[in-house]
Amino acid sequence: MSWRDEFFFYKGYNCRIEHEYEEDNIKAWHIVVGPDGKEITADITPYDSSTETLRLWIDAGMPKRISSGPLHREDLEKMIYERA
């Protein structure tokens, strides 16, 4: 995993992954800005810094959390698989 901030464009969305460095860990925040300029923070685990996970979140329809914790890559893959 890369722990540097990422900026990319995907399916009409400006995407960024910003990192917060703490004494004992690093957290990644996943943010997308839509064509309307509205900023949305994805409810993805902050311990996943993968751009592919943020792409999966968009592909899954930008879902809200499904349990008490944030979404993981496996949750998103399952959502996409079940929709197919």
CSV table of N, CA and C in Angstrom, one decimal:
chain,number,residue,atom,x,y,z
A,1,MET,N,0.8,-1.2,0.0
A,1,MET,CA,0.0,0.0,0.0
A,1,MET,C,0.9,1.2,0.0
A,2,SER,N,0.4,2.2,-0.7
A,2,SER,CA,1.1,3.5,-0.8
A,2,SER,C,0.5,4.4,0.3
A,3,TRP,N,1.4,5.1,1.0
A,3,TRP,CA,0.9,6.0,2.1
A,3,TRP,C,1.2,7.4,1.7
A,4,ARG,N,1.1,7.7,0.4
A,4,ARG,CA,1.2,9.1,0.0
A,4,ARG,C,-0.2,9.5,-0.5
A,5,ASP,N,-0.5,10.8,-0.4
A,5,ASP,CA,-1.8,11.2,-0.9
A,5,ASP,C,-2.0,10.9,-2.4
A,6,GLU,N,-3.2,10.5,-2.8
A,6,GLU,CA,-3.5,10.2,-4.1
A,6,GLU,C,-4.6,11.1,-4.7
A,7,PHE,N,-4.5,11.5,-5.9
A,7,PHE,CA,-5.5,12.2,-6.6
A,7,PHE,C,-5.7,11.6,-8.0
A,8,PHE,N,-7.0,11.3,-8.3
A,8,PHE,CA,-7.3,10.7,-9.6
A,8,PHE,C,-8.7,11.0,-10.0
A,9,PHE,N,-9.0,10.8,-11.3
A,9,PHE,CA,-10.4,11.0,-11.8
A,9,PHE,C,-10.9,9.7,-12.2
A,10,TYR,N,-12.2,9.4,-11.8
A,10,TYR,CA,-12.8,8.1,-12.1
A,10,TYR,C,-14.3,8.2,-12.3
A,11,LYS,N,-14.8,7.9,-13.5
A,11,LYS,CA,-16.2,7.9,-13.8
A,11,LYS,C,-16.9,9.2,-13.5
A,12,GLY,N,-16.3,10.3,-13.8
A,12,GLY,CA,-16.9,11.6,-13.6
A,12,GLY,C,-16.6,12.2,-12.2
A,13,TYR,N,-15.9,11.5,-11.4
A,13,TYR,CA,-15.6,12.0,-10.0
A,13,TYR,C,-14.1,12.3,-9.8
A,14,ASN,N,-13.8,13.4,-9.2
A,14,ASN,CA,-12.5,13.7,-8.7
A,14,ASN,C,-12.3,13.0,-7.4
A,15,CYS,N,-11.3,12.2,-7.3
A,15,CYS,CA,-11.1,11.4,-6.1
A,15,CYS,C,-9.8,11.7,-5.5
A,16,ARG,N,-9.8,11.6,-4.2
A,16,ARG,CA,-8.5,11.8,-3.5
A,16,ARG,C,-8.5,10.9,-2.2
A,17,ILE,N,-7.3,10.5,-1.9
A,17,ILE,CA,-7.1,9.8,-0.6
A,17,ILE,C,-6.1,10.6,0.1
A,18,GLU,N,-6.5,11.1,1.3
A,18,GLU,CA,-5.6,11.9,2.1
A,18,GLU,C,-5.2,11.0,3.3
A,19,HIS,N,-4.0,11.3,3.8
A,19,HIS,CA,-3.5,10.5,4.9
A,19,HIS,C,-3.3,11.3,6.2
A,20,GLU,N,-3.7,10.8,7.3
A,20,GLU,CA,-3.5,11.4,8.6
A,20,GLU,C,-2.5,10.6,9.3
A,21,TYR,N,-1.4,11.2,9.7
A,21,TYR,CA,-0.3,10.5,10.3
A,21,TYR,C,-0.4,10.7,11.8
A,22,GLU,N,-0.5,9.6,12.6
A,22,GLU,CA,-0.6,9.6,14.0
A,22,GLU,C,0.7,9.0,14.6
A,23,GLU,N,0.8,9.1,15.8
A,23,GLU,CA,2.1,8.5,16.4
A,23,GLU,C,2.2,7.0,16.2
A,24,ASP,N,1.1,6.3,16.3
A,24,ASP,CA,1.2,4.8,16.2
A,24,ASP,C,0.5,4.2,14.9
A,25,ASN,N,-0.1,5.1,14.0
A,25,ASN,CA,-0.6,4.5,12.8
A,25,ASN,C,-0.9,5.6,11.8
A,26,ILE,N,-1.3,5.2,10.6
A,26,ILE,CA,-1.6,6.1,9.5
A,26,ILE,C,-3.1,5.8,9.1
A,27,LYS,N,-3.9,6.8,8.9
A,27,LYS,CA,-5.3,6.6,8.5
A,27,LYS,C,-5.4,7.3,7.1
A,28,ALA,N,-6.2,6.6,6.2
A,28,ALA,CA,-6.5,7.1,4.9
A,28,ALA,C,-8.0,7.6,4.9
A,29,TRP,N,-8.2,8.8,4.4
A,29,TRP,CA,-9.6,9.3,4.2
A,29,TRP,C,-9.8,9.4,2.7
A,30,HIS,N,-11.0,8.8,2.3
A,30,HIS,CA,-11.4,8.7,0.9
A,30,HIS,C,-12.5,9.7,0.6
A,31,ILE,N,-12.2,10.6,-0.3
A,31,ILE,CA,-13.1,11.7,-0.6
A,31,ILE,C,-13.3,11.7,-2.1
A,32,VAL,N,-14.6,11.9,-2.5
A,32,VAL,CA,-14.9,12.1,-4.0
A,32,VAL,C,-15.7,13.4,-4.1
A,33,VAL,N,-15.5,14.1,-5.2
A,33,VAL,CA,-16.2,15.3,-5.6
A,33,VAL,C,-16.9,15.0,-6.9
A,34,GLY,N,-18.2,15.1,-6.9
A,34,GLY,CA,-19.0,14.7,-8.1
A,34,GLY,C,-19.1,15.9,-9.0
A,35,PRO,N,-19.7,15.6,-10.2
A,35,PRO,CA,-19.8,16.7,-11.2
A,35,PRO,C,-20.6,17.9,-10.7
A,36,ASP,N,-21.4,17.7,-9.7
A,36,ASP,CA,-22.2,18.9,-9.1
A,36,ASP,C,-21.4,19.7,-8.1
A,37,GLY,N,-20.1,19.2,-7.8
A,37,GLY,CA,-19.2,19.9,-6.9
A,37,GLY,C,-19.4,19.4,-5.4
A,38,LYS,N,-20.4,18.5,-5.2
A,38,LYS,CA,-20.6,18.0,-3.9
A,38,LYS,C,-19.5,17.1,-3.4
A,39,GLU,N,-19.0,17.3,-2.2
A,39,GLU,CA,-17.9,16.5,-1.7
A,39,GLU,C,-18.5,15.4,-0.8
A,40,ILE,N,-18.1,14.1,-1.0
A,40,ILE,CA,-18.6,13.0,-0.3
A,40,ILE,C,-17.4,12.3,0.3
A,41,THR,N,-17.5,12.0,1.6
A,41,THR,CA,-16.5,11.2,2.3
A,41,THR,C,-17.0,9.7,2.3
A,42,ALA,N,-16.2,8.8,1.6
A,42,ALA,CA,-16.6,7.4,1.6
A,42,ALA,C,-16.4,6.8,2.9
A,43,ASP,N,-17.3,5.9,3.3
A,43,ASP,CA,-17.3,5.2,4.5
A,43,ASP,C,-16.5,3.9,4.3
A,44,ILE,N,-15.2,4.1,4.0
A,44,ILE,CA,-14.3,3.0,3.8
A,44,ILE,C,-13.3,2.9,5.0
A,45,THR,N,-12.9,1.7,5.4
A,45,THR,CA,-11.9,1.6,6.5
A,45,THR,C,-10.7,2.5,6.3
A,46,PRO,N,-10.3,3.3,7.3
A,46,PRO,CA,-9.2,4.2,7.1
A,46,PRO,C,-7.9,3.5,7.1
A,47,TYR,N,-7.9,2.2,7.2
A,47,TYR,CA,-6.6,1.4,7.1
A,47,TYR,C,-6.4,0.8,5.7
A,48,ASP,N,-7.2,1.3,4.7
A,48,ASP,CA,-7.0,0.8,3.3
A,48,ASP,C,-6.7,2.1,2.5
A,49,SER,N,-5.5,2.1,1.9
A,49,SER,CA,-5.1,3.2,1.2
A,49,SER,C,-5.1,3.0,-0.4
A,50,SER,N,-5.8,1.9,-0.8
A,50,SER,CA,-5.8,1.5,-2.2
A,50,SER,C,-6.8,2.4,-3.0
A,51,THR,N,-6.3,2.9,-4.1
A,51,THR,CA,-7.1,3.6,-5.1
A,51,THR,C,-8.2,2.7,-5.6
A,52,GLU,N,-7.8,1.4,-5.8
A,52,GLU,CA,-8.8,0.4,-6.3
A,52,GLU,C,-10.0,0.2,-5.4
A,53,THR,N,-9.8,0.3,-4.1
A,53,THR,CA,-10.9,0.2,-3.2
A,53,THR,C,-11.9,1.4,-3.3
A,54,LEU,N,-11.3,2.6,-3.5
A,54,LEU,CA,-12.2,3.7,-3.8
A,54,LEU,C,-13.0,3.6,-5.1
A,55,ARG,N,-12.3,3.0,-6.1
A,55,ARG,CA,-13.0,2.8,-7.4
A,55,ARG,C,-14.1,1.8,-7.2
A,56,LEU,N,-13.9,0.7,-6.4
A,56,LEU,CA,-14.9,-0.3,-6.1
A,56,LEU,C,-16.1,0.4,-5.4
A,57,TRP,N,-15.8,1.3,-4.5
A,57,TRP,CA,-16.9,2.0,-3.8
A,57,TRP,C,-17.8,2.7,-4.7
A,58,ILE,N,-17.2,3.4,-5.7
A,58,ILE,CA,-18.0,4.1,-6.7
A,58,ILE,C,-18.7,3.1,-7.6
A,59,ASP,N,-18.1,2.0,-8.0
A,59,ASP,CA,-18.7,1.0,-8.8
A,59,ASP,C,-19.9,0.3,-8.1
A,60,ALA,N,-19.8,0.2,-6.7
A,60,ALA,CA,-20.9,-0.4,-5.9
A,60,ALA,C,-22.0,0.6,-5.7
A,61,GLY,N,-21.9,1.8,-6.2
A,61,GLY,CA,-23.0,2.8,-6.0
A,61,GLY,C,-22.9,3.7,-4.8
A,62,MET,N,-21.6,3.8,-4.3
A,62,MET,CA,-21.3,4.7,-3.2
A,62,MET,C,-22.2,4.4,-2.0
A,63,PRO,N,-22.1,3.1,-1.5
A,63,PRO,CA,-22.9,2.7,-0.4
A,63,PRO,C,-22.6,3.2,0.9
A,64,LYS,N,-23.6,3.3,1.8
A,64,LYS,CA,-23.3,3.6,3.2
A,64,LYS,C,-22.9,2.4,3.9
A,65,ARG,N,-22.5,2.5,5.1
A,65,ARG,CA,-22.0,1.3,5.9
A,65,ARG,C,-23.1,0.3,6.1
A,66,ILE,N,-22.7,-0.9,6.2
A,66,ILE,CA,-23.7,-2.0,6.3
A,66,ILE,C,-23.7,-2.7,7.7
A,67,SER,N,-22.8,-2.2,8.5
A,67,SER,CA,-22.7,-2.8,9.9
A,67,SER,C,-22.2,-1.7,10.8
A,68,SER,N,-21.8,-2.0,11.9
A,68,SER,CA,-21.3,-1.0,12.9
A,68,SER,C,-20.0,-0.4,12.5
A,69,GLY,N,-19.3,-1.0,11.6
A,69,GLY,CA,-18.0,-0.5,11.2
A,69,GLY,C,-18.0,0.0,9.7
A,70,PRO,N,-16.9,0.6,9.3
A,70,PRO,CA,-16.8,1.1,7.9
A,70,PRO,C,-16.7,-0.1,6.9
A,71,LEU,N,-16.8,0.2,5.6
A,71,LEU,CA,-16.8,-0.8,4.6
A,71,LEU,C,-15.3,-1.2,4.3
A,72,HIS,N,-15.1,-2.5,4.0
A,72,HIS,CA,-13.9,-3.0,3.6
A,72,HIS,C,-14.0,-3.4,2.1
A,73,ARG,N,-12.8,-3.6,1.5
A,73,ARG,CA,-12.8,-4.0,0.1
A,73,ARG,C,-13.6,-5.3,-0.2
A,74,GLU,N,-13.6,-6.2,0.7
A,74,GLU,CA,-14.3,-7.5,0.6
A,74,GLU,C,-15.8,-7.2,0.6
A,75,ASP,N,-16.3,-6.2,1.4
A,75,ASP,CA,-17.7,-5.8,1.4
A,75,ASP,C,-18.1,-5.3,0.0
A,76,LEU,N,-17.3,-4.4,-0.5
A,76,LEU,CA,-17.6,-3.8,-1.8
A,76,LEU,C,-17.6,-4.8,-2.9
A,77,GLU,N,-16.6,-5.8,-2.9
A,77,GLU,CA,-16.5,-6.8,-3.9
A,77,GLU,C,-17.8,-7.7,-3.9
A,78,LYS,N,-18.3,-8.0,-2.7
A,78,LYS,CA,-19.5,-8.8,-2.5
A,78,LYS,C,-20.7,-8.1,-3.0
A,79,MET,N,-20.8,-6.8,-2.7
A,79,MET,CA,-21.9,-6.0,-3.2
A,79,MET,C,-22.0,-6.0,-4.8
A,80,ILE,N,-20.8,-5.8,-5.4
A,80,ILE,CA,-20.8,-5.8,-6.8
A,80,ILE,C,-21.1,-7.2,-7.4
A,81,TYR,N,-20.6,-8.2,-6.8
A,81,TYR,CA,-20.9,-9.6,-7.2
A,81,TYR,C,-22.3,-9.9,-7.1
A,82,GLU,N,-23.0,-9.5,-6.0
A,82,GLU,CA,-24.4,-9.8,-5.8
A,82,GLU,C,-25.3,-9.0,-6.7
A,83,ARG,N,-24.8,-7.9,-7.2
A,83,ARG,CA,-25.6,-7.1,-8.2
A,83,ARG,C,-25.6,-7.7,-9.6
A,84,ALA,N,-24.5,-8.4,-9.9
A,84,ALA,CA,-24.3,-8.9,-11.3
A,84,ALA,C,-25.3,-10.1,-11.6
